[in-house]
CSV table of C-alpha atoms in Angstrom, one decimal:
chain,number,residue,atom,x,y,z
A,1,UNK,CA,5.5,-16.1,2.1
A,2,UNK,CA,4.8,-12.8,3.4
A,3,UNK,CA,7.1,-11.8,5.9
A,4,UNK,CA,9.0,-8.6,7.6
A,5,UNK,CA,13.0,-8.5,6.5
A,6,UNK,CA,15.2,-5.8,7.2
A,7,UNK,CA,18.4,-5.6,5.2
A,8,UNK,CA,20.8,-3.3,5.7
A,9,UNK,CA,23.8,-2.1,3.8
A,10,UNK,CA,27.0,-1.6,5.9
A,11,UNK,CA,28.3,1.2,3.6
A,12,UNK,CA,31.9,-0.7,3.7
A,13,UNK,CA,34.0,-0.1,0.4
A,14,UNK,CA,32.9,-3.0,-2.4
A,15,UNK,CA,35.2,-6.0,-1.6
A,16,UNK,CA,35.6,-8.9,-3.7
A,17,UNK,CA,33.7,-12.0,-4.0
A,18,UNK,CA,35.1,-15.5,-4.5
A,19,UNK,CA,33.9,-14.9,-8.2
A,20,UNK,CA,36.1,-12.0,-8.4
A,21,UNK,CA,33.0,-9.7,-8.2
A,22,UNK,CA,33.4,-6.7,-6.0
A,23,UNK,CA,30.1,-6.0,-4.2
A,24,UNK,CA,28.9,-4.3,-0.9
A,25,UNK,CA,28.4,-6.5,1.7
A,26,UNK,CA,24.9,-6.7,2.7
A,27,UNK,CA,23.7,-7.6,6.7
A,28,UNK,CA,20.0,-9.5,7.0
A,29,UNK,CA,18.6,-9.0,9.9
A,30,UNK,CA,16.2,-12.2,10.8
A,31,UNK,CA,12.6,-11.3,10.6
A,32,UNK,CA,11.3,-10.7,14.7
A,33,UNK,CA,8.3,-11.5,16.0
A,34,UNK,CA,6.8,-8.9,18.4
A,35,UNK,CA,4.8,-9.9,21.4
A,36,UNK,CA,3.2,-8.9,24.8
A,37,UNK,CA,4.0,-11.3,27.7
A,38,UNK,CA,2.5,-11.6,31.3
A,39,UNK,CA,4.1,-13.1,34.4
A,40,UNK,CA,0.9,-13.0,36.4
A,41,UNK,CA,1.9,-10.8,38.3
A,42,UNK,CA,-1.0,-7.8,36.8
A,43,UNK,CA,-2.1,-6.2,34.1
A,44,UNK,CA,-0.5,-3.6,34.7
A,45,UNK,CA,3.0,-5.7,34.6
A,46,UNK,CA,2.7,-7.1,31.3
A,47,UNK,CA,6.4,-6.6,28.9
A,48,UNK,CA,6.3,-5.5,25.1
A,49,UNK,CA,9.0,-8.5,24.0
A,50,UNK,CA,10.3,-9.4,21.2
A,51,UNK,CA,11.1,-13.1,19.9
A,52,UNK,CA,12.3,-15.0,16.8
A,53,UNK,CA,9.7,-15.5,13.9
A,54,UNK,CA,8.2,-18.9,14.9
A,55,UNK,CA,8.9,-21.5,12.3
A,56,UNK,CA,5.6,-24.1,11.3
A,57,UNK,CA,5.9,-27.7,12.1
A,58,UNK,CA,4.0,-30.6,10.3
A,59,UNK,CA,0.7,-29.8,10.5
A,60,UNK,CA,1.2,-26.5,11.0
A,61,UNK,CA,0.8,-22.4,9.4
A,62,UNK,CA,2.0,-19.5,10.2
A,63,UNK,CA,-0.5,-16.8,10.9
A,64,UNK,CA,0.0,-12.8,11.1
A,65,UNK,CA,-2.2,-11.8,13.7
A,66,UNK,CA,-4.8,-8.7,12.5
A,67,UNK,CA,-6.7,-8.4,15.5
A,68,UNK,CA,-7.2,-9.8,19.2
A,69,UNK,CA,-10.3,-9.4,21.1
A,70,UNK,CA,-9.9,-9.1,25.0
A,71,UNK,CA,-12.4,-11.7,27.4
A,72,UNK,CA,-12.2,-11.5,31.5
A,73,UNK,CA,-10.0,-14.9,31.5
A,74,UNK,CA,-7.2,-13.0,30.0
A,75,UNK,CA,-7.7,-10.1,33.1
A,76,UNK,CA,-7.5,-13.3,35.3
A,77,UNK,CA,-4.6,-15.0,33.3
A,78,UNK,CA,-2.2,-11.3,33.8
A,79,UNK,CA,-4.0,-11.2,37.8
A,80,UNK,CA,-2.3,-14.9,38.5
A,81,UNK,CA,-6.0,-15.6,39.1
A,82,UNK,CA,-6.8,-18.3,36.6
A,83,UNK,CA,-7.4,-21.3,38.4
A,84,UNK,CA,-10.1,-22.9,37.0
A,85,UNK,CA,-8.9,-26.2,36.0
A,86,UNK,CA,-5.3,-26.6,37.4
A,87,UNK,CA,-3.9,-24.5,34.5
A,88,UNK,CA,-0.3,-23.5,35.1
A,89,UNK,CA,2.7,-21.8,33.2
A,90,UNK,CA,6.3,-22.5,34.8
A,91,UNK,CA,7.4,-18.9,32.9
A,92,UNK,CA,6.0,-15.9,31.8
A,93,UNK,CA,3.3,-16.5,29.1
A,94,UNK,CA,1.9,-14.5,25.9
A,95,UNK,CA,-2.4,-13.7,27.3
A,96,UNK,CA,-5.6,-13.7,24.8
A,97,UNK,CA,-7.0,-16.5,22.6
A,98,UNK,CA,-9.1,-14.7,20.3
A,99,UNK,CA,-7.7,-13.8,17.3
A,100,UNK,CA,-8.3,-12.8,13.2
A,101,UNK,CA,-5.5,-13.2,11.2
A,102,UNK,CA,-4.2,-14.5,7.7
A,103,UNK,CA,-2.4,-17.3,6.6
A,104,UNK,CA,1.4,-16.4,5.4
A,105,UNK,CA,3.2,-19.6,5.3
A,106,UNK,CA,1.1,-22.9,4.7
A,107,UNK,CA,4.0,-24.9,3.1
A,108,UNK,CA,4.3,-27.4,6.3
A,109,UNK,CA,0.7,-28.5,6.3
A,110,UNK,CA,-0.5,-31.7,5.9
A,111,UNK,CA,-4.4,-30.5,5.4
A,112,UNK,CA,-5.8,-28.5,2.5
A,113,UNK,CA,-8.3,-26.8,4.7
A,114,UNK,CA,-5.8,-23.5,4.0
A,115,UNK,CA,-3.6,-21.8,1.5
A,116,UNK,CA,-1.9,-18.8,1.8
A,117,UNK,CA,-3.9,-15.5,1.8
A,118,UNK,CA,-6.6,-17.5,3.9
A,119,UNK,CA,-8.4,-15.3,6.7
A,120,UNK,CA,-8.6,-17.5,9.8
A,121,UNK,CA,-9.4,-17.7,13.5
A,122,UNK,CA,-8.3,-19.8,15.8
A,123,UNK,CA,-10.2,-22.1,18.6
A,124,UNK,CA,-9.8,-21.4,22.0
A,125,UNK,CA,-9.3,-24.9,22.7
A,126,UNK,CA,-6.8,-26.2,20.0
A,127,UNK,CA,-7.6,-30.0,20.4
A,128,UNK,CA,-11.0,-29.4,20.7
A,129,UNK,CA,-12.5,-30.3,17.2
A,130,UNK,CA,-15.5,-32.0,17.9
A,131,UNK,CA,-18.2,-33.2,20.0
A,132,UNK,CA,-18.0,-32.9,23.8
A,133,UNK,CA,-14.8,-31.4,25.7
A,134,UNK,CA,-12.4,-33.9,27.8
A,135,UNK,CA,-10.5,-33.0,30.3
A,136,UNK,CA,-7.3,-33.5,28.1
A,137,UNK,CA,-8.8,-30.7,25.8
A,138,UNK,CA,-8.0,-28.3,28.6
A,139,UNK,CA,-4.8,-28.4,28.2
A,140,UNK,CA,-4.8,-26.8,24.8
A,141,UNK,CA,-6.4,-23.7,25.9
A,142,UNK,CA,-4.7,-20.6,24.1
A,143,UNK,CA,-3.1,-18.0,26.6
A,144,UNK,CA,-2.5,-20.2,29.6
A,145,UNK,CA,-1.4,-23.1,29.5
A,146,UNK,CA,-0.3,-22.2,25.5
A,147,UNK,CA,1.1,-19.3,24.3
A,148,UNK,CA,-1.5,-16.8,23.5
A,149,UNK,CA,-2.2,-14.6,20.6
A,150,UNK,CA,-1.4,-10.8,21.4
A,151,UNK,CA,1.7,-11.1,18.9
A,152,UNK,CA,2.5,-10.4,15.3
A,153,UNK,CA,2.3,-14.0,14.2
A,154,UNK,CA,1.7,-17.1,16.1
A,155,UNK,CA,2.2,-20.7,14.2
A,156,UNK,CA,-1.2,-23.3,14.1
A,157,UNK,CA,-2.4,-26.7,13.9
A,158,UNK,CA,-4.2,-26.0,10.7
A,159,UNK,CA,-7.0,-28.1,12.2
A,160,UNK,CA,-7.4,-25.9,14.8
A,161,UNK,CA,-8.2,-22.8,12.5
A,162,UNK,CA,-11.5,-21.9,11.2
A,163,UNK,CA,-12.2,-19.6,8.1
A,164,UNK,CA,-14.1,-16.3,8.1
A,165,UNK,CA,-16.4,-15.2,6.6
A,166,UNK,CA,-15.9,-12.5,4.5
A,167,UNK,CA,-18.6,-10.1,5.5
A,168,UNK,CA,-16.4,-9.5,8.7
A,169,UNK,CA,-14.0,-7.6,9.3
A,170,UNK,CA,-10.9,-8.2,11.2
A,171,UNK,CA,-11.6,-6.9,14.3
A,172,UNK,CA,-15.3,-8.4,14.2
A,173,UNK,CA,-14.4,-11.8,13.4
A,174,UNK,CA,-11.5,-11.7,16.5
A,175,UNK,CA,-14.7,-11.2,18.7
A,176,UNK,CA,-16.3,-15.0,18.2
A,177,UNK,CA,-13.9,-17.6,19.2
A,178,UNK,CA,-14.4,-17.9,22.9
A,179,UNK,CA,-18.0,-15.4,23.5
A,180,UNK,CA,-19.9,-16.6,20.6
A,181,UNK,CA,-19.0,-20.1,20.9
A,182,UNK,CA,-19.8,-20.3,24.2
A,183,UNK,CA,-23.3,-18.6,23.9
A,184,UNK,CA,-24.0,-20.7,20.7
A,185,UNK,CA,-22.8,-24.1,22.5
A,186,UNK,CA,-25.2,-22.9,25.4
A,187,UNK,CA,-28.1,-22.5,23.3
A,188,UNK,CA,-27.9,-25.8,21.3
A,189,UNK,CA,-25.6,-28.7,22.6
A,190,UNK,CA,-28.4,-30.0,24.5
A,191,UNK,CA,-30.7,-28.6,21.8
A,192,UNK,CA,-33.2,-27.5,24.4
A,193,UNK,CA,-35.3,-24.7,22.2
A,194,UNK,CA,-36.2,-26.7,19.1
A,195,UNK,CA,-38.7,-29.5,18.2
A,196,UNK,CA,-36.8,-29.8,15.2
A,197,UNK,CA,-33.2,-30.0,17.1
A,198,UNK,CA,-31.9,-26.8,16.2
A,199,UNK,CA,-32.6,-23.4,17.1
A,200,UNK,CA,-31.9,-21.9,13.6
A,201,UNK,CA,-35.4,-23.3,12.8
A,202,UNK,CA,-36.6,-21.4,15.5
A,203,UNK,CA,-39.3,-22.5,18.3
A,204,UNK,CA,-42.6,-21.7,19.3
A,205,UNK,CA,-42.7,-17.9,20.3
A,206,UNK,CA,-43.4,-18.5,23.9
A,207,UNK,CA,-39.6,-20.0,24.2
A,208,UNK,CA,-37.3,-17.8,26.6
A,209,UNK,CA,-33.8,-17.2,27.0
A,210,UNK,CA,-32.7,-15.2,30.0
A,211,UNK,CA,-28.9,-13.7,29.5
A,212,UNK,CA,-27.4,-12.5,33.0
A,213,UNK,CA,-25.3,-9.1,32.4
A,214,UNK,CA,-24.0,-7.5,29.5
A,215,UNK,CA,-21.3,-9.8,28.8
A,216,UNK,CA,-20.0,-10.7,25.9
A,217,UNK,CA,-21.3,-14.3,25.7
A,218,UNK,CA,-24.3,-12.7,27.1
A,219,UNK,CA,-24.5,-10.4,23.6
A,220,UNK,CA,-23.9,-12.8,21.6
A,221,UNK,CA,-26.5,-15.0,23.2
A,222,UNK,CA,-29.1,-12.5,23.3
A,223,UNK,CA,-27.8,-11.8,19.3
A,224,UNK,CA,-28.4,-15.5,18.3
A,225,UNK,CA,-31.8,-15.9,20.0
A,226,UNK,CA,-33.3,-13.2,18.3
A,227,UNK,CA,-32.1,-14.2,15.2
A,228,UNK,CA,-33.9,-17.4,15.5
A,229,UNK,CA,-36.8,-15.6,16.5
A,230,UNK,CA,-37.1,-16.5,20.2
A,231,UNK,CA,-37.6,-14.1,23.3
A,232,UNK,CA,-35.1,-12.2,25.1
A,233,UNK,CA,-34.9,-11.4,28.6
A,234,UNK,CA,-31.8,-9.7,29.6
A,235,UNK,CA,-30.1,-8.3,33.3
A,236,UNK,CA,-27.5,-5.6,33.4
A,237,UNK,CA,-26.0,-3.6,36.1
A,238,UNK,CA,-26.6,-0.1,34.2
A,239,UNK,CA,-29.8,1.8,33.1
A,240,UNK,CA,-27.8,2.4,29.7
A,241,UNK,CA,-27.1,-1.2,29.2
A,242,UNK,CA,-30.4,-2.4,29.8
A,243,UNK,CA,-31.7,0.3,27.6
A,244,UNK,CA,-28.9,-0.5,24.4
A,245,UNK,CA,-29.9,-4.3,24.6
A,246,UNK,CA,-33.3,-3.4,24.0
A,247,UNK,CA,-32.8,-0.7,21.1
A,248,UNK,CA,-29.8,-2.0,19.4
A,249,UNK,CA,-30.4,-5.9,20.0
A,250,UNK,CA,-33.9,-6.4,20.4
A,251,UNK,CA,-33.9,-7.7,23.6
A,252,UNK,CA,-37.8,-7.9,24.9
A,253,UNK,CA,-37.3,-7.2,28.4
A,254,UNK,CA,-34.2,-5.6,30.1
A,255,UNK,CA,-33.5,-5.9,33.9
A,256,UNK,CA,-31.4,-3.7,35.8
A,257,UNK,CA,-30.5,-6.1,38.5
A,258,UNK,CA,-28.7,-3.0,40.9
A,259,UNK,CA,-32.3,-1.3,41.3
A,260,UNK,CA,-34.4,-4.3,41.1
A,261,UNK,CA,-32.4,-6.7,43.3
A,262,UNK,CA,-35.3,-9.2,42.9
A,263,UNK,CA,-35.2,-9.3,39.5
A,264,UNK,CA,-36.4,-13.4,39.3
A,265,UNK,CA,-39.3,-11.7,39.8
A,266,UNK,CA,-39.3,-9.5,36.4
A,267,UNK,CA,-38.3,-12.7,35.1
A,268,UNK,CA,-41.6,-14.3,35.6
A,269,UNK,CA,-43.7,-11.4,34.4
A,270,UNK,CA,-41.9,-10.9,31.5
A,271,UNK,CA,-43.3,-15.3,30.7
A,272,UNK,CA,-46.3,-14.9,32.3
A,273,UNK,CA,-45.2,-17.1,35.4
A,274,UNK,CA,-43.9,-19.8,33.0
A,275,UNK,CA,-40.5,-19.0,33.8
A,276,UNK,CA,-37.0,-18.6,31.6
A,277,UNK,CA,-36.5,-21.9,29.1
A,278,UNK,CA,-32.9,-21.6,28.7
A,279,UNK,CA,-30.7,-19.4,31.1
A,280,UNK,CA,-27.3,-18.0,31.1
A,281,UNK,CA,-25.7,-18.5,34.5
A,282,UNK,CA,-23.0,-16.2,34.0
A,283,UNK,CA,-23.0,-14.6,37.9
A,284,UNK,CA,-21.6,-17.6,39.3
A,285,UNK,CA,-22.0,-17.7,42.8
A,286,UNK,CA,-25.6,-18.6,45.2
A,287,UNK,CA,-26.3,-14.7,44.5
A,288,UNK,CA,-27.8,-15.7,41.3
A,289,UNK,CA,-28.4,-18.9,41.2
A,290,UNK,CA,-31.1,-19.3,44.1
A,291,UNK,CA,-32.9,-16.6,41.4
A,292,UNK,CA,-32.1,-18.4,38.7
A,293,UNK,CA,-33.7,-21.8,40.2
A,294,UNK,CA,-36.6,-19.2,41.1
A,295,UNK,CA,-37.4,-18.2,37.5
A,296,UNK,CA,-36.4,-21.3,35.0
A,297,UNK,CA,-39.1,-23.0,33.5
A,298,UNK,CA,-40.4,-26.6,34.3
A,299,UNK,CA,-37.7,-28.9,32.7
A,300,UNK,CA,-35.7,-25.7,31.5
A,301,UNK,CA,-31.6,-25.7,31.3
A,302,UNK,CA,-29.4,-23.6,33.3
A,303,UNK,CA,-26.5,-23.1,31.5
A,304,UNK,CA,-23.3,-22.5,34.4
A,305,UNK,CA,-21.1,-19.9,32.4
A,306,UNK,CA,-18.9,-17.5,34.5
A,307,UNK,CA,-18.6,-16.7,38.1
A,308,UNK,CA,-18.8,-12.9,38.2
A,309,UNK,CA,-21.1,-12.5,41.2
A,310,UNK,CA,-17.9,-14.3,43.3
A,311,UNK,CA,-17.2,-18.3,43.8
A,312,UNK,CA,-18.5,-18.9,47.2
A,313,UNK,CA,-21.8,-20.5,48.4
A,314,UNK,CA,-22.3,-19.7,51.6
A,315,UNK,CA,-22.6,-17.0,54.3
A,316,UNK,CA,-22.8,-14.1,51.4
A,317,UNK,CA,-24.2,-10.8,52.6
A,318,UNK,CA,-26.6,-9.6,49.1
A,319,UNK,CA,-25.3,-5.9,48.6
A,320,UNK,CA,-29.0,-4.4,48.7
A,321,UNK,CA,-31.2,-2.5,46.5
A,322,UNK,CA,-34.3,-4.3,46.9
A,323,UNK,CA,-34.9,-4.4,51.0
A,324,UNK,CA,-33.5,-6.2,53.2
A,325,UNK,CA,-34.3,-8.6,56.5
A,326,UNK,CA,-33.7,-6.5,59.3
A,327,UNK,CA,-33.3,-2.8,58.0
A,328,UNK,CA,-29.8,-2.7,57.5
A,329,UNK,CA,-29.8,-2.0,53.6
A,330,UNK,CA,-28.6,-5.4,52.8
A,331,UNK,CA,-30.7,-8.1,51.2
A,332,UNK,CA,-30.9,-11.5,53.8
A,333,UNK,CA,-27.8,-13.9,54.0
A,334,UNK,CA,-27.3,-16.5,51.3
A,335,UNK,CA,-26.4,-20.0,52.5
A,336,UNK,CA,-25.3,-22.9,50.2
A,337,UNK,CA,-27.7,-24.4,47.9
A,338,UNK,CA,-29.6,-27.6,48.1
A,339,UNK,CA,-29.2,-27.9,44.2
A,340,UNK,CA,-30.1,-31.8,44.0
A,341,UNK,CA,-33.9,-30.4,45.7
A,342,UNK,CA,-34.3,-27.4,43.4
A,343,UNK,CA,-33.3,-28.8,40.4
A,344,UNK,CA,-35.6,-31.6,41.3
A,345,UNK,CA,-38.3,-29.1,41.7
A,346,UNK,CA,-38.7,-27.7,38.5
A,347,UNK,CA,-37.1,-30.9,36.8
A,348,UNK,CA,-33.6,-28.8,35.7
A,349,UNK,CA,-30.6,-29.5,33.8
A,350,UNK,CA,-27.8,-27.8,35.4
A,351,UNK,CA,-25.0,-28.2,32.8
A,352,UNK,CA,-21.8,-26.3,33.1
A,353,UNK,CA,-20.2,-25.0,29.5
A,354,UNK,CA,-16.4,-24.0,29.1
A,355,UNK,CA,-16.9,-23.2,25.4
A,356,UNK,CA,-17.0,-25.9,22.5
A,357,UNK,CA,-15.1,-27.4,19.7
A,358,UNK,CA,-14.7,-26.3,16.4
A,359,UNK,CA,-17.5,-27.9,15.3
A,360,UNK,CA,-19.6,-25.5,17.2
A,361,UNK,CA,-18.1,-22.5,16.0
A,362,UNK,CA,-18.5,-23.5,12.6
A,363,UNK,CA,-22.0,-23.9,13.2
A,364,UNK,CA,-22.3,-20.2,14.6
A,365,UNK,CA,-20.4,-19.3,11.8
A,366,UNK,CA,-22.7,-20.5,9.3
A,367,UNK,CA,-25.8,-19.1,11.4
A,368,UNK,CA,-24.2,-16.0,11.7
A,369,UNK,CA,-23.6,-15.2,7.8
A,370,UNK,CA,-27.3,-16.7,7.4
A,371,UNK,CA,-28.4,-14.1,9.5
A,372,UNK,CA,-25.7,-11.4,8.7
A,373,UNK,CA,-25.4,-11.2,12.3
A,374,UNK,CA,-22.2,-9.0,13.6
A,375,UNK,CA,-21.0,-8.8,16.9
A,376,UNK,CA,-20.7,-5.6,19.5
A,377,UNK,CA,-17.5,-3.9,19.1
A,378,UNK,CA,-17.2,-1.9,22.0
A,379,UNK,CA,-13.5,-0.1,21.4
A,380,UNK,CA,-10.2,-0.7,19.6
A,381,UNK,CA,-6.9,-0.2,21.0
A,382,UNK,CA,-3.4,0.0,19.1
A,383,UNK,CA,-1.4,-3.3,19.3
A,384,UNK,CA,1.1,-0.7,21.6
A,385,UNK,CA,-1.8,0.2,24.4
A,386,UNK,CA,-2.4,-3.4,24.9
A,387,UNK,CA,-2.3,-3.1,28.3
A,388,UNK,CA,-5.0,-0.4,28.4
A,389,UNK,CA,-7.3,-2.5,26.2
A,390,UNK,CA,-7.0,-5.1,29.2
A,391,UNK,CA,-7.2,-2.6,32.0
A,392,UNK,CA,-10.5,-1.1,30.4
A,393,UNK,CA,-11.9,-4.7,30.2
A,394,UNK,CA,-11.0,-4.8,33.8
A,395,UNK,CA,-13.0,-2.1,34.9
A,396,UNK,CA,-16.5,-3.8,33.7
A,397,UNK,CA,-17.8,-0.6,31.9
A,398,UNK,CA,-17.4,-1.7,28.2
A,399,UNK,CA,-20.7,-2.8,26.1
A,400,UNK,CA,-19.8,-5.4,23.8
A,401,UNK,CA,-15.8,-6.6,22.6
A,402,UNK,CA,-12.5,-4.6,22.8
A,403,UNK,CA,-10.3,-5.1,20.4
A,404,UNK,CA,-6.5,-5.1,19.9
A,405,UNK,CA,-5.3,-3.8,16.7
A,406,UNK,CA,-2.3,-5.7,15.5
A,407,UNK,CA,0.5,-3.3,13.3
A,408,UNK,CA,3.6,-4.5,11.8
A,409,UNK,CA,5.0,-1.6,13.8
A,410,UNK,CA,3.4,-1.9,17.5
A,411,UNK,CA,4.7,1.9,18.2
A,412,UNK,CA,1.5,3.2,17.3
A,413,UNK,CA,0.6,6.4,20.2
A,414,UNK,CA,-3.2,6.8,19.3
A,415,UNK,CA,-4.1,4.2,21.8
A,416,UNK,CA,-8.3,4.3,21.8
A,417,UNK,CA,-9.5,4.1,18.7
A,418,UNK,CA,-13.0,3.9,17.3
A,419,UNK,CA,-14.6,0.6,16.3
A,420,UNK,CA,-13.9,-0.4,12.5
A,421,UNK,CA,-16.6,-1.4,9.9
């Protein structure tokens, strides 16, 4: 097993042994695990601790974490803001759920899915294998209500680890767990694109998929729709983003939703009037989806994701940039939804997705090595400027993942770093 030890010599003169041997006593020093923790209280806030080397149970290995990829649910987890389904720590908690690491102590598990030496990530929702999730599953979400993974080494269910592939790096493969899952379980669990059930037979060229913001579920969706060779409309809040989706992702139509504040209507030029098949809801609040209800096509899927644009329904001010109702700069009041009458309408699904099990990301997985697909790395951080890598993802201005380097030694004083091949 490959482990840290420190031993020390006391430099004590040679004493003798029960075997009469005289030899320097020699003091081991138990191998530590290093690890951020959060109290909820901000980002800001979050301790550099250190804690014993955790031990495997049946059915478990012991990982050493490589590299942790930051999502907005961990900004929410260190804000004391995560309340989306009656989550709750009674202390402080280790943040993040997306991981790459290997395999350094297998001896306790019961499955031979890995050895030692094996290159793994973990599931955001440990007891979620396959199918469907129930409500029980929420309860094994890494980095609140679990411990999370921005440590040195973190023990496993080995069921709840997945292999990577090895055309990844570290730091890319850290990046799936939670955004590509999420995109990929958006795209297929209802298998809405395909007549053949599955979009990595592709569809015919006229399907749509319209990703809301430069997130990164809303990357990876736009990454995994191209690759099946479907069309691409995207939103983003910055000329530059719109203009990277299109150049380095191949999305076919980019919206920047600040200057075109109507941007359902984009939506329908870019299909002719026919409307978005398959739609990432990741704004959240009646901001976006009145225009997503606007712009679907007839019996298309809405796909509820994230909640960016706010979590209220009713009496919202829009902030402008496309005329408003009485010349005050700001676009008419929003007032809650009659969803059963729109969705009606056009004949929508409105289906909200958390992530999926492991048998969705295994499925990406494979898609993505069939495709060579890799995802955006936007920056890396050393494992000691953790809490800039969350403060940075805070501040909405990174294209694609950040990344958490994970060192033996977590003194490093570079901080940013450059992505990694």
């Amino acid at each position: 097993m490959t482990i840290p030890t420190s031993i020390q010599h006391s430099g004590a003169a040679p004493v003798a042994a029960p075997d009469g041997i005289r030899r320097n006593w020699v003091h081991v020093t138990a191998p530590k695990n290093k690890q951020w923790t959060t109290a909820m209280d901000g980002v800001d806030k979050l301790k550099l601790a250190e804690a014993d080397l955790p031990t495997p149970n049946d059915g478990e290995v012991l990982v050493k974490i490589h590299a942790v990829s930051i999502n907005y649910r961990d900004i929410e987890v260190c804000e004391g803001v995560f309340n989306h389904y009656n989550t709750q720590a009674s202390e402080a908690v280790v943040p993040c759920s997306d991981m790459c690491g290997t395999v350094v102590d297998a001896s306790k598990s019961k499955s031979a899915r890995f050895q030692n030496g094996a290159r793994v990530m973990a599931i955001y929702l440990q007891s979620h294998l396959y199918g469907d999730v129930d409500e029980e599953d929420l309860a094994s979400s890494l980095g609140l209500p679990l411990p999370g993974v921005l440590a040195q080494y973190r023990c496993f269910p080995a069921e709840s680890l997945v292999a990577v592939p090895d055309y990844l790096s570290d730091t890319e493969a850290s990046c799936l767990p939670l955004a590509t899952t999420t995109a990929w379980t958006a795209l297929n669990w209802m298998r809405p694109l395909a007549s053949t059930n599955e979009v990595r037979d592709g569809g015919p060229s006229r399907r749509t998929v319209l990703l809301q913001g430069t997130t990164p579920v809303a990357l990876a969706g736009l990454q995994i729709a191209k690759a099946a060779g479907l069309r691409a409309v995207m939103t983003g809040s910055t000329d530059d983003f719109t203009a990277r989706a299109k150049a380095e992702l191949g999305a076919d139509e980019a919206i920047n939703y600040q200057t075109h504040w109507a941007w359902e209507g984009e939506v329908l030029k870019a299909t002719d009037d026919r409307g978005a098949d398959v739609i990432f809801e990741t704004g959240g609040g009646a901001r976006t989806l009145q225009k997503s209800f606007k712009c679907v096509a007839f019996g298309g899927l809405i796909n509820c994701i994230g909640s960016l644009s706010g979590r209220t329904d009713d009496g919202e001010d829009g902030d402008g940039g496309g005329g408003g109702d009485g010349g005050d700069g700001k676009t008419p009041k929003l007032h809650r939804l009659n969803v059963t009458a729109l969705a009606l309408a056009r004949n929508v699904t409105i289906k909200g997705v958390l992530n999926g099990g492991r048998d969705r990301l295994e499925e990406a997985l494979a898609f993505y090595q069939e495709k060579g697909i890799k995802p955006v790395v936007d920056k890396t951080y050393a494992f000691g400027k953790a809490p800039e890598a969350l403060a940075y993802v805070k501040k909405g201005k990174h294209f694609g993942k950040v990344v958490v380097t994970v060192e033996d030694e977590p003194d490093d004083k570079d901080g940013e770093k450059k992505p990694r091949a």
